[in-house]
Each structure stands twice: as C-alpha cells, then as structure tokens.
Amino acid sequence: MPPLIPISAYSPIAVLLISTGLVAVCAEFMVSSIHELVAADTGISEAFIGLILLPIIGNAAEHITAVSVAWKNKMDLAIGVAVGSSIQIALFVTPLVVILGWILGKDLSLYFTLFETVCVFVSAFIVNFLVLDGRSNYLEGALLCAAYVIIAVAAFFYPHAKAANLLGGGN
C-alpha cells in the first residue's frame, strides 16, 4: 500500500464548498424547470412534483447512505439518516425559507393545504409507530413503502390548485 500523503484542512473544506455550490446550481435549474413542466399540461400535478419527485432527486445521497448502512445492519444510523433529514427540513429549513422570503419581499407562508397536512401527519404517525419499539422487520418496511406509494398515487391524481379550489367551493 502506498504511503498516505497528508493534506491540509483547507482542501476538504474547499471541495465541500465547491460541491455545495454545484449542487445549488443544479437544484436551481431543476426547480426553475418545474413551472414549465406544470404549465405544459403534462398531467403531472405540482403536488406530485413537490411531494414525490423533488424529495427523491434532492435527497438521493441520503437515500443511498441510509440503504448502505442498513445493508450493513446499522439500523440506528439508517433511521437517523432517514428521519434526521426530515426533521431538519421541517423544523429548520422551512421556517428559515419563510423568514428569508419575508426579508426578500417574497410572498411565502407556512400555510399548507389540507392534503399536504394530512400527508405529513399520516407519515409522521406511521414512522413514529414503527420505530417506537426500536426493532424492525420486513413487514414494517413494506408498510412504509405502501404508505409512500399511496401518497404518491394520491399526489399524482391530486388536482391543480385552481381545480381543487373549484372543487372545494371556492372562486
């Protein structure tokens, strides 16, 4: 084995900052293309894009990490990675984005539709119920996958905002 060459502490920080910048640029391109996708009347709703497609694409590295550590039978770490990122988004990133939107003069709020609220509540309830005992088996994993598929199908067929407002009796 060849000898290891020591590197300075600044090299990994520089690589991390550069990769973060590149990910941010790619995310900006991806998010800016969503409006064109929805406006083109492709049949894909904003709810499906926001609840299913963006989290899968945006958290691909976390998914790979969770699956690889679960494969090595380190379930505490796998659950920590999977649930920890969701908690971070819910408790830190979402309110921070709303505050930044307020500072920048953008109209953002923490108002979520009934569908989104029910999806979050049901997901949190099922995950809490399944990790409460500290053990897991294939059936619990299948239940989580089934809940995800049910939410994905409901989000796919969820009407656009204007149609949903008309269905609810709005103007």
JSON list of N, CA and C in Angstrom, two decimals, residues 94-151:
[
{"chain": "A", "resi": 94, "resn": "THR", "atom": "N", "xyz": [-37.65, 24.91, 6.50]},
{"chain": "A", "resi": 94, "resn": "THR", "atom": "CA", "xyz": [-38.92, 25.51, 6.08]},
{"chain": "A", "resi": 94, "resn": "THR", "atom": "C", "xyz": [-39.16, 26.86, 6.76]},
{"chain": "A", "resi": 95, "resn": "PRO", "atom": "N", "xyz": [-39.04, 26.97, 8.09]},
{"chain": "A", "resi": 95, "resn": "PRO", "atom": "CA", "xyz": [-39.19, 28.31, 8.69]},
{"chain": "A", "resi": 95, "resn": "PRO", "atom": "C", "xyz": [-38.12, 29.30, 8.24]},
{"chain": "A", "resi": 96, "resn": "LEU", "atom": "N", "xyz": [-36.90, 28.82, 8.01]},
{"chain": "A", "resi": 96, "resn": "LEU", "atom": "CA", "xyz": [-35.83, 29.71, 7.55]},
{"chain": "A", "resi": 96, "resn": "LEU", "atom": "C", "xyz": [-36.15, 30.28, 6.17]},
{"chain": "A", "resi": 97, "resn": "VAL", "atom": "N", "xyz": [-36.68, 29.44, 5.29]},
{"chain": "A", "resi": 97, "resn": "VAL", "atom": "CA", "xyz": [-37.04, 29.91, 3.95]},
{"chain": "A", "resi": 97, "resn": "VAL", "atom": "C", "xyz": [-38.17, 30.93, 4.02]},
{"chain": "A", "resi": 98, "resn": "VAL", "atom": "N", "xyz": [-39.13, 30.72, 4.92]},
{"chain": "A", "resi": 98, "resn": "VAL", "atom": "CA", "xyz": [-40.21, 31.69, 5.08]},
{"chain": "A", "resi": 98, "resn": "VAL", "atom": "C", "xyz": [-39.67, 33.02, 5.58]},
{"chain": "A", "resi": 99, "resn": "ILE", "atom": "N", "xyz": [-38.76, 32.98, 6.55]},
{"chain": "A", "resi": 99, "resn": "ILE", "atom": "CA", "xyz": [-38.16, 34.22, 7.06]},
{"chain": "A", "resi": 99, "resn": "ILE", "atom": "C", "xyz": [-37.34, 34.91, 5.98]},
{"chain": "A", "resi": 100, "resn": "LEU", "atom": "N", "xyz": [-36.56, 34.15, 5.22]},
{"chain": "A", "resi": 100, "resn": "LEU", "atom": "CA", "xyz": [-35.78, 34.74, 4.12]},
{"chain": "A", "resi": 100, "resn": "LEU", "atom": "C", "xyz": [-36.70, 35.33, 3.06]},
{"chain": "A", "resi": 101, "resn": "GLY", "atom": "N", "xyz": [-37.82, 34.66, 2.78]},
{"chain": "A", "resi": 101, "resn": "GLY", "atom": "CA", "xyz": [-38.79, 35.21, 1.83]},
{"chain": "A", "resi": 101, "resn": "GLY", "atom": "C", "xyz": [-39.37, 36.51, 2.33]},
{"chain": "A", "resi": 102, "resn": "TRP", "atom": "N", "xyz": [-39.64, 36.61, 3.62]},
{"chain": "A", "resi": 102, "resn": "TRP", "atom": "CA", "xyz": [-40.15, 37.85, 4.21]},
{"chain": "A", "resi": 102, "resn": "TRP", "atom": "C", "xyz": [-39.12, 38.96, 4.07]},
{"chain": "A", "resi": 103, "resn": "ILE", "atom": "N", "xyz": [-37.84, 38.65, 4.32]},
{"chain": "A", "resi": 103, "resn": "ILE", "atom": "CA", "xyz": [-36.77, 39.65, 4.21]},
{"chain": "A", "resi": 103, "resn": "ILE", "atom": "C", "xyz": [-36.61, 40.10, 2.76]},
{"chain": "A", "resi": 104, "resn": "LEU", "atom": "N", "xyz": [-36.72, 39.17, 1.81]},
{"chain": "A", "resi": 104, "resn": "LEU", "atom": "CA", "xyz": [-36.54, 39.49, 0.39]},
{"chain": "A", "resi": 104, "resn": "LEU", "atom": "C", "xyz": [-37.80, 40.00, -0.28]},
{"chain": "A", "resi": 105, "resn": "GLY", "atom": "N", "xyz": [-38.91, 40.07, 0.45]},
{"chain": "A", "resi": 105, "resn": "GLY", "atom": "CA", "xyz": [-40.15, 40.58, -0.11]},
{"chain": "A", "resi": 105, "resn": "GLY", "atom": "C", "xyz": [-40.92, 39.58, -0.94]},
{"chain": "A", "resi": 106, "resn": "LYS", "atom": "N", "xyz": [-40.66, 38.30, -0.76]},
{"chain": "A", "resi": 106, "resn": "LYS", "atom": "CA", "xyz": [-41.38, 37.24, -1.47]},
{"chain": "A", "resi": 106, "resn": "LYS", "atom": "C", "xyz": [-42.54, 36.76, -0.60]},
{"chain": "A", "resi": 107, "resn": "ASP", "atom": "N", "xyz": [-43.66, 36.43, -1.24]},
{"chain": "A", "resi": 107, "resn": "ASP", "atom": "CA", "xyz": [-44.84, 36.01, -0.51]},
{"chain": "A", "resi": 107, "resn": "ASP", "atom": "C", "xyz": [-44.77, 34.51, -0.22]},
{"chain": "A", "resi": 108, "resn": "LEU", "atom": "N", "xyz": [-44.26, 34.17, 0.95]},
{"chain": "A", "resi": 108, "resn": "LEU", "atom": "CA", "xyz": [-44.18, 32.78, 1.40]},
{"chain": "A", "resi": 108, "resn": "LEU", "atom": "C", "xyz": [-44.87, 32.68, 2.75]},
{"chain": "A", "resi": 109, "resn": "SER", "atom": "N", "xyz": [-45.48, 31.55, 3.02]},
{"chain": "A", "resi": 109, "resn": "SER", "atom": "CA", "xyz": [-46.11, 31.36, 4.32]},
{"chain": "A", "resi": 109, "resn": "SER", "atom": "C", "xyz": [-45.97, 29.91, 4.72]},
{"chain": "A", "resi": 110, "resn": "LEU", "atom": "N", "xyz": [-46.36, 29.62, 5.94]},
{"chain": "A", "resi": 110, "resn": "LEU", "atom": "CA", "xyz": [-46.37, 28.24, 6.42]},
{"chain": "A", "resi": 110, "resn": "LEU", "atom": "C", "xyz": [-47.77, 27.64, 6.28]},
{"chain": "A", "resi": 111, "resn": "TYR", "atom": "N", "xyz": [-48.57, 28.21, 5.40]},
{"chain": "A", "resi": 111, "resn": "TYR", "atom": "CA", "xyz": [-49.90, 27.67, 5.13]},
{"chain": "A", "resi": 111, "resn": "TYR", "atom": "C", "xyz": [-49.77, 26.49, 4.18]},
{"chain": "A", "resi": 112, "resn": "PHE", "atom": "N", "xyz": [-50.24, 25.34, 4.60]},
{"chain": "A", "resi": 112, "resn": "PHE", "atom": "CA", "xyz": [-50.22, 24.15, 3.77]},
{"chain": "A", "resi": 112, "resn": "PHE", "atom": "C", "xyz": [-51.66, 23.73, 3.52]},
{"chain": "A", "resi": 113, "resn": "THR", "atom": "N", "xyz": [-51.90, 23.12, 2.38]},
{"chain": "A", "resi": 113, "resn": "THR", "atom": "CA", "xyz": [-53.24, 22.65, 2.07]},
{"chain": "A", "resi": 113, "resn": "THR", "atom": "C", "xyz": [-53.59, 21.48, 2.98]},
{"chain": "A", "resi": 114, "resn": "LEU", "atom": "N", "xyz": [-54.86, 21.14, 3.01]},
{"chain": "A", "resi": 114, "resn": "LEU", "atom": "CA", "xyz": [-55.31, 20.02, 3.84]},
{"chain": "A", "resi": 114, "resn": "LEU", "atom": "C", "xyz": [-54.65, 18.72, 3.40]},
{"chain": "A", "resi": 115, "resn": "PHE", "atom": "N", "xyz": [-54.49, 18.54, 2.10]},
{"chain": "A", "resi": 115, "resn": "PHE", "atom": "CA", "xyz": [-53.86, 17.32, 1.58]},
{"chain": "A", "resi": 115, "resn": "PHE", "atom": "C", "xyz": [-52.42, 17.21, 2.08]},
{"chain": "A", "resi": 116, "resn": "GLU", "atom": "N", "xyz": [-51.66, 18.29, 2.00]},
{"chain": "A", "resi": 116, "resn": "GLU", "atom": "CA", "xyz": [-50.27, 18.27, 2.45]},
{"chain": "A", "resi": 116, "resn": "GLU", "atom": "C", "xyz": [-50.18, 18.03, 3.95]},
{"chain": "A", "resi": 117, "resn": "THR", "atom": "N", "xyz": [-51.06, 18.65, 4.71]},
{"chain": "A", "resi": 117, "resn": "THR", "atom": "CA", "xyz": [-51.06, 18.48, 6.16]},
{"chain": "A", "resi": 117, "resn": "THR", "atom": "C", "xyz": [-51.39, 17.04, 6.54]},
{"chain": "A", "resi": 118, "resn": "VAL", "atom": "N", "xyz": [-52.37, 16.45, 5.89]},
{"chain": "A", "resi": 118, "resn": "VAL", "atom": "CA", "xyz": [-52.74, 15.06, 6.17]},
{"chain": "A", "resi": 118, "resn": "VAL", "atom": "C", "xyz": [-51.59, 14.13, 5.80]},
{"chain": "A", "resi": 119, "resn": "CYS", "atom": "N", "xyz": [-50.94, 14.37, 4.68]},
{"chain": "A", "resi": 119, "resn": "CYS", "atom": "CA", "xyz": [-49.81, 13.52, 4.27]},
{"chain": "A", "resi": 119, "resn": "CYS", "atom": "C", "xyz": [-48.68, 13.57, 5.30]},
{"chain": "A", "resi": 120, "resn": "VAL", "atom": "N", "xyz": [-48.36, 14.77, 5.79]},
{"chain": "A", "resi": 120, "resn": "VAL", "atom": "CA", "xyz": [-47.30, 14.89, 6.79]},
{"chain": "A", "resi": 120, "resn": "VAL", "atom": "C", "xyz": [-47.71, 14.20, 8.09]},
{"chain": "A", "resi": 121, "resn": "PHE", "atom": "N", "xyz": [-48.95, 14.42, 8.52]},
{"chain": "A", "resi": 121, "resn": "PHE", "atom": "CA", "xyz": [-49.41, 13.81, 9.77]},
{"chain": "A", "resi": 121, "resn": "PHE", "atom": "C", "xyz": [-49.41, 12.28, 9.69]},
{"chain": "A", "resi": 122, "resn": "VAL", "atom": "N", "xyz": [-49.95, 11.74, 8.62]},
{"chain": "A", "resi": 122, "resn": "VAL", "atom": "CA", "xyz": [-50.01, 10.28, 8.47]},
{"chain": "A", "resi": 122, "resn": "VAL", "atom": "C", "xyz": [-48.60, 9.69, 8.38]},
{"chain": "A", "resi": 123, "resn": "SER", "atom": "N", "xyz": [-47.72, 10.34, 7.65]},
{"chain": "A", "resi": 123, "resn": "SER", "atom": "CA", "xyz": [-46.34, 9.84, 7.53]},
{"chain": "A", "resi": 123, "resn": "SER", "atom": "C", "xyz": [-45.64, 9.86, 8.88]},
{"chain": "A", "resi": 124, "resn": "ALA", "atom": "N", "xyz": [-45.75, 10.97, 9.60]},
{"chain": "A", "resi": 124, "resn": "ALA", "atom": "CA", "xyz": [-45.10, 11.06, 10.91]},
{"chain": "A", "resi": 124, "resn": "ALA", "atom": "C", "xyz": [-45.69, 10.05, 11.89]},
{"chain": "A", "resi": 125, "resn": "PHE", "atom": "N", "xyz": [-47.00, 9.84, 11.85]},
{"chain": "A", "resi": 125, "resn": "PHE", "atom": "CA", "xyz": [-47.64, 8.88, 12.74]},
{"chain": "A", "resi": 125, "resn": "PHE", "atom": "C", "xyz": [-47.16, 7.47, 12.46]},
{"chain": "A", "resi": 126, "resn": "ILE", "atom": "N", "xyz": [-47.10, 7.09, 11.19]},
{"chain": "A", "resi": 126, "resn": "ILE", "atom": "CA", "xyz": [-46.68, 5.72, 10.84]},
{"chain": "A", "resi": 126, "resn": "ILE", "atom": "C", "xyz": [-45.21, 5.50, 11.20]},
{"chain": "A", "resi": 127, "resn": "VAL", "atom": "N", "xyz": [-44.35, 6.47, 10.89]},
{"chain": "A", "resi": 127, "resn": "VAL", "atom": "CA", "xyz": [-42.93, 6.31, 11.22]},
{"chain": "A", "resi": 127, "resn": "VAL", "atom": "C", "xyz": [-42.75, 6.24, 12.73]},
{"chain": "A", "resi": 128, "resn": "ASN", "atom": "N", "xyz": [-43.43, 7.10, 13.47]},
{"chain": "A", "resi": 128, "resn": "ASN", "atom": "CA", "xyz": [-43.31, 7.07, 14.93]},
{"chain": "A", "resi": 128, "resn": "ASN", "atom": "C", "xyz": [-43.78, 5.73, 15.49]},
{"chain": "A", "resi": 129, "resn": "PHE", "atom": "N", "xyz": [-44.88, 5.23, 15.00]},
{"chain": "A", "resi": 129, "resn": "PHE", "atom": "CA", "xyz": [-45.41, 3.96, 15.48]},
{"chain": "A", "resi": 129, "resn": "PHE", "atom": "C", "xyz": [-44.45, 2.82, 15.18]},
{"chain": "A", "resi": 130, "resn": "LEU", "atom": "N", "xyz": [-43.80, 2.85, 14.03]},
{"chain": "A", "resi": 130, "resn": "LEU", "atom": "CA", "xyz": [-42.93, 1.74, 13.65]},
{"chain": "A", "resi": 130, "resn": "LEU", "atom": "C", "xyz": [-41.56, 1.76, 14.33]},
{"chain": "A", "resi": 131, "resn": "VAL", "atom": "N", "xyz": [-41.04, 2.93, 14.64]},
{"chain": "A", "resi": 131, "resn": "VAL", "atom": "CA", "xyz": [-39.72, 2.99, 15.28]},
{"chain": "A", "resi": 131, "resn": "VAL", "atom": "C", "xyz": [-39.81, 3.06, 16.79]},
{"chain": "A", "resi": 132, "resn": "LEU", "atom": "N", "xyz": [-41.02, 3.04, 17.33]},
{"chain": "A", "resi": 132, "resn": "LEU", "atom": "CA", "xyz": [-41.20, 3.16, 18.77]},
{"chain": "A", "resi": 132, "resn": "LEU", "atom": "C", "xyz": [-40.59, 2.00, 19.55]},
{"chain": "A", "resi": 133, "resn": "ASP", "atom": "N", "xyz": [-40.68, 0.79, 19.02]},
{"chain": "A", "resi": 133, "resn": "ASP", "atom": "CA", "xyz": [-40.17, -0.37, 19.75]},
{"chain": "A", "resi": 133, "resn": "ASP", "atom": "C", "xyz": [-38.67, -0.59, 19.56]},
{"chain": "A", "resi": 134, "resn": "GLY", "atom": "N", "xyz": [-38.05, 0.14, 18.63]},
{"chain": "A", "resi": 134, "resn": "GLY", "atom": "CA", "xyz": [-36.62, 0.01, 18.44]},
{"chain": "A", "resi": 134, "resn": "GLY", "atom": "C", "xyz": [-36.20, -1.19, 17.59]},
{"chain": "A", "resi": 135, "resn": "ARG", "atom": "N", "xyz": [-37.15, -1.91, 17.06]},
{"chain": "A", "resi": 135, "resn": "ARG", "atom": "CA", "xyz": [-36.86, -3.06, 16.20]},
{"chain": "A", "resi": 135, "resn": "ARG", "atom": "C", "xyz": [-37.56, -2.87, 14.87]},
{"chain": "A", "resi": 136, "resn": "SER", "atom": "N", "xyz": [-37.14, -3.64, 13.89]},
{"chain": "A", "resi": 136, "resn": "SER", "atom": "CA", "xyz": [-37.74, -3.52, 12.58]},
{"chain": "A", "resi": 136, "resn": "SER", "atom": "C", "xyz": [-37.73, -4.89, 11.90]},
{"chain": "A", "resi": 137, "resn": "ASN", "atom": "N", "xyz": [-38.66, -5.05, 10.96]},
{"chain": "A", "resi": 137, "resn": "ASN", "atom": "CA", "xyz": [-38.68, -6.27, 10.15]},
{"chain": "A", "resi": 137, "resn": "ASN", "atom": "C", "xyz": [-39.16, -5.90, 8.76]},
{"chain": "A", "resi": 138, "resn": "TYR", "atom": "N", "xyz": [-39.22, -6.88, 7.90]},
{"chain": "A", "resi": 138, "resn": "TYR", "atom": "CA", "xyz": [-39.57, -6.60, 6.50]},
{"chain": "A", "resi": 138, "resn": "TYR", "atom": "C", "xyz": [-41.00, -6.10, 6.36]},
{"chain": "A", "resi": 139, "resn": "LEU", "atom": "N", "xyz": [-41.88, -6.54, 7.24]},
{"chain": "A", "resi": 139, "resn": "LEU", "atom": "CA", "xyz": [-43.28, -6.13, 7.13]},
{"chain": "A", "resi": 139, "resn": "LEU", "atom": "C", "xyz": [-43.45, -4.65, 7.44]},
{"chain": "A", "resi": 140, "resn": "GLU", "atom": "N", "xyz": [-42.70, -4.14, 8.42]},
{"chain": "A", "resi": 140, "resn": "GLU", "atom": "CA", "xyz": [-42.75, -2.71, 8.72]},
{"chain": "A", "resi": 140, "resn": "GLU", "atom": "C", "xyz": [-42.19, -1.89, 7.56]},
{"chain": "A", "resi": 141, "resn": "GLY", "atom": "N", "xyz": [-41.14, -2.39, 6.94]},
{"chain": "A", "resi": 141, "resn": "GLY", "atom": "CA", "xyz": [-40.60, -1.71, 5.76]},
{"chain": "A", "resi": 141, "resn": "GLY", "atom": "C", "xyz": [-41.59, -1.71, 4.62]},
{"chain": "A", "resi": 142, "resn": "ALA", "atom": "N", "xyz": [-42.29, -2.84, 4.45]},
{"chain": "A", "resi": 142, "resn": "ALA", "atom": "CA", "xyz": [-43.31, -2.92, 3.40]},
{"chain": "A", "resi": 142, "resn": "ALA", "atom": "C", "xyz": [-44.46, -1.96, 3.69]},
{"chain": "A", "resi": 143, "resn": "LEU", "atom": "N", "xyz": [-44.81, -1.78, 4.95]},
{"chain": "A", "resi": 143, "resn": "LEU", "atom": "CA", "xyz": [-45.86, -0.83, 5.32]},
{"chain": "A", "resi": 143, "resn": "LEU", "atom": "C", "xyz": [-45.45, 0.59, 4.98]},
{"chain": "A", "resi": 144, "resn": "LEU", "atom": "N", "xyz": [-44.20, 0.94, 5.26]},
{"chain": "A", "resi": 144, "resn": "LEU", "atom": "CA", "xyz": [-43.71, 2.28, 4.91]},
{"chain": "A", "resi": 144, "resn": "LEU", "atom": "C", "xyz": [-43.71, 2.49, 3.40]},
{"chain": "A", "resi": 145, "resn": "CYS", "atom": "N", "xyz": [-43.28, 1.48, 2.65]},
{"chain": "A", "resi": 145, "resn": "CYS", "atom": "CA", "xyz": [-43.29, 1.59, 1.19]},
{"chain": "A", "resi": 145, "resn": "CYS", "atom": "C", "xyz": [-44.72, 1.71, 0.67]},
{"chain": "A", "resi": 146, "resn": "ALA", "atom": "N", "xyz": [-45.65, 0.97, 1.25]},
{"chain": "A", "resi": 146, "resn": "ALA", "atom": "CA", "xyz": [-47.05, 1.05, 0.83]},
{"chain": "A", "resi": 146, "resn": "ALA", "atom": "C", "xyz": [-47.62, 2.43, 1.13]},
{"chain": "A", "resi": 147, "resn": "ALA", "atom": "N", "xyz": [-47.30, 2.98, 2.29]},
{"chain": "A", "resi": 147, "resn": "ALA", "atom": "CA", "xyz": [-47.78, 4.33, 2.61]},
{"chain": "A", "resi": 147, "resn": "ALA", "atom": "C", "xyz": [-47.22, 5.35, 1.62]},
{"chain": "A", "resi": 148, "resn": "TYR", "atom": "N", "xyz": [-45.95, 5.17, 1.24]},
{"chain": "A", "resi": 148, "resn": "TYR", "atom": "CA", "xyz": [-45.34, 6.08, 0.27]},
{"chain": "A", "resi": 148, "resn": "TYR", "atom": "C", "xyz": [-46.03, 5.97, -1.09]},
{"chain": "A", "resi": 149, "resn": "VAL", "atom": "N", "xyz": [-46.33, 4.75, -1.52]},
{"chain": "A", "resi": 149, "resn": "VAL", "atom": "CA", "xyz": [-47.00, 4.55, -2.80]},
{"chain": "A", "resi": 149, "resn": "VAL", "atom": "C", "xyz": [-48.40, 5.15, -2.77]},
{"chain": "A", "resi": 150, "resn": "ILE", "atom": "N", "xyz": [-49.12, 4.99, -1.66]},
{"chain": "A", "resi": 150, "resn": "ILE", "atom": "CA", "xyz": [-50.46, 5.56, -1.54]},
{"chain": "A", "resi": 150, "resn": "ILE", "atom": "C", "xyz": [-50.40, 7.08, -1.64]},
{"chain": "A", "resi": 151, "resn": "ILE", "atom": "N", "xyz": [-49.46, 7.69, -0.94]},
{"chain": "A", "resi": 151, "resn": "ILE", "atom": "CA", "xyz": [-49.31, 9.15, -1.01]},
{"chain": "A", "resi": 151, "resn": "ILE", "atom": "C", "xyz": [-48.91, 9.58, -2.42]}
]
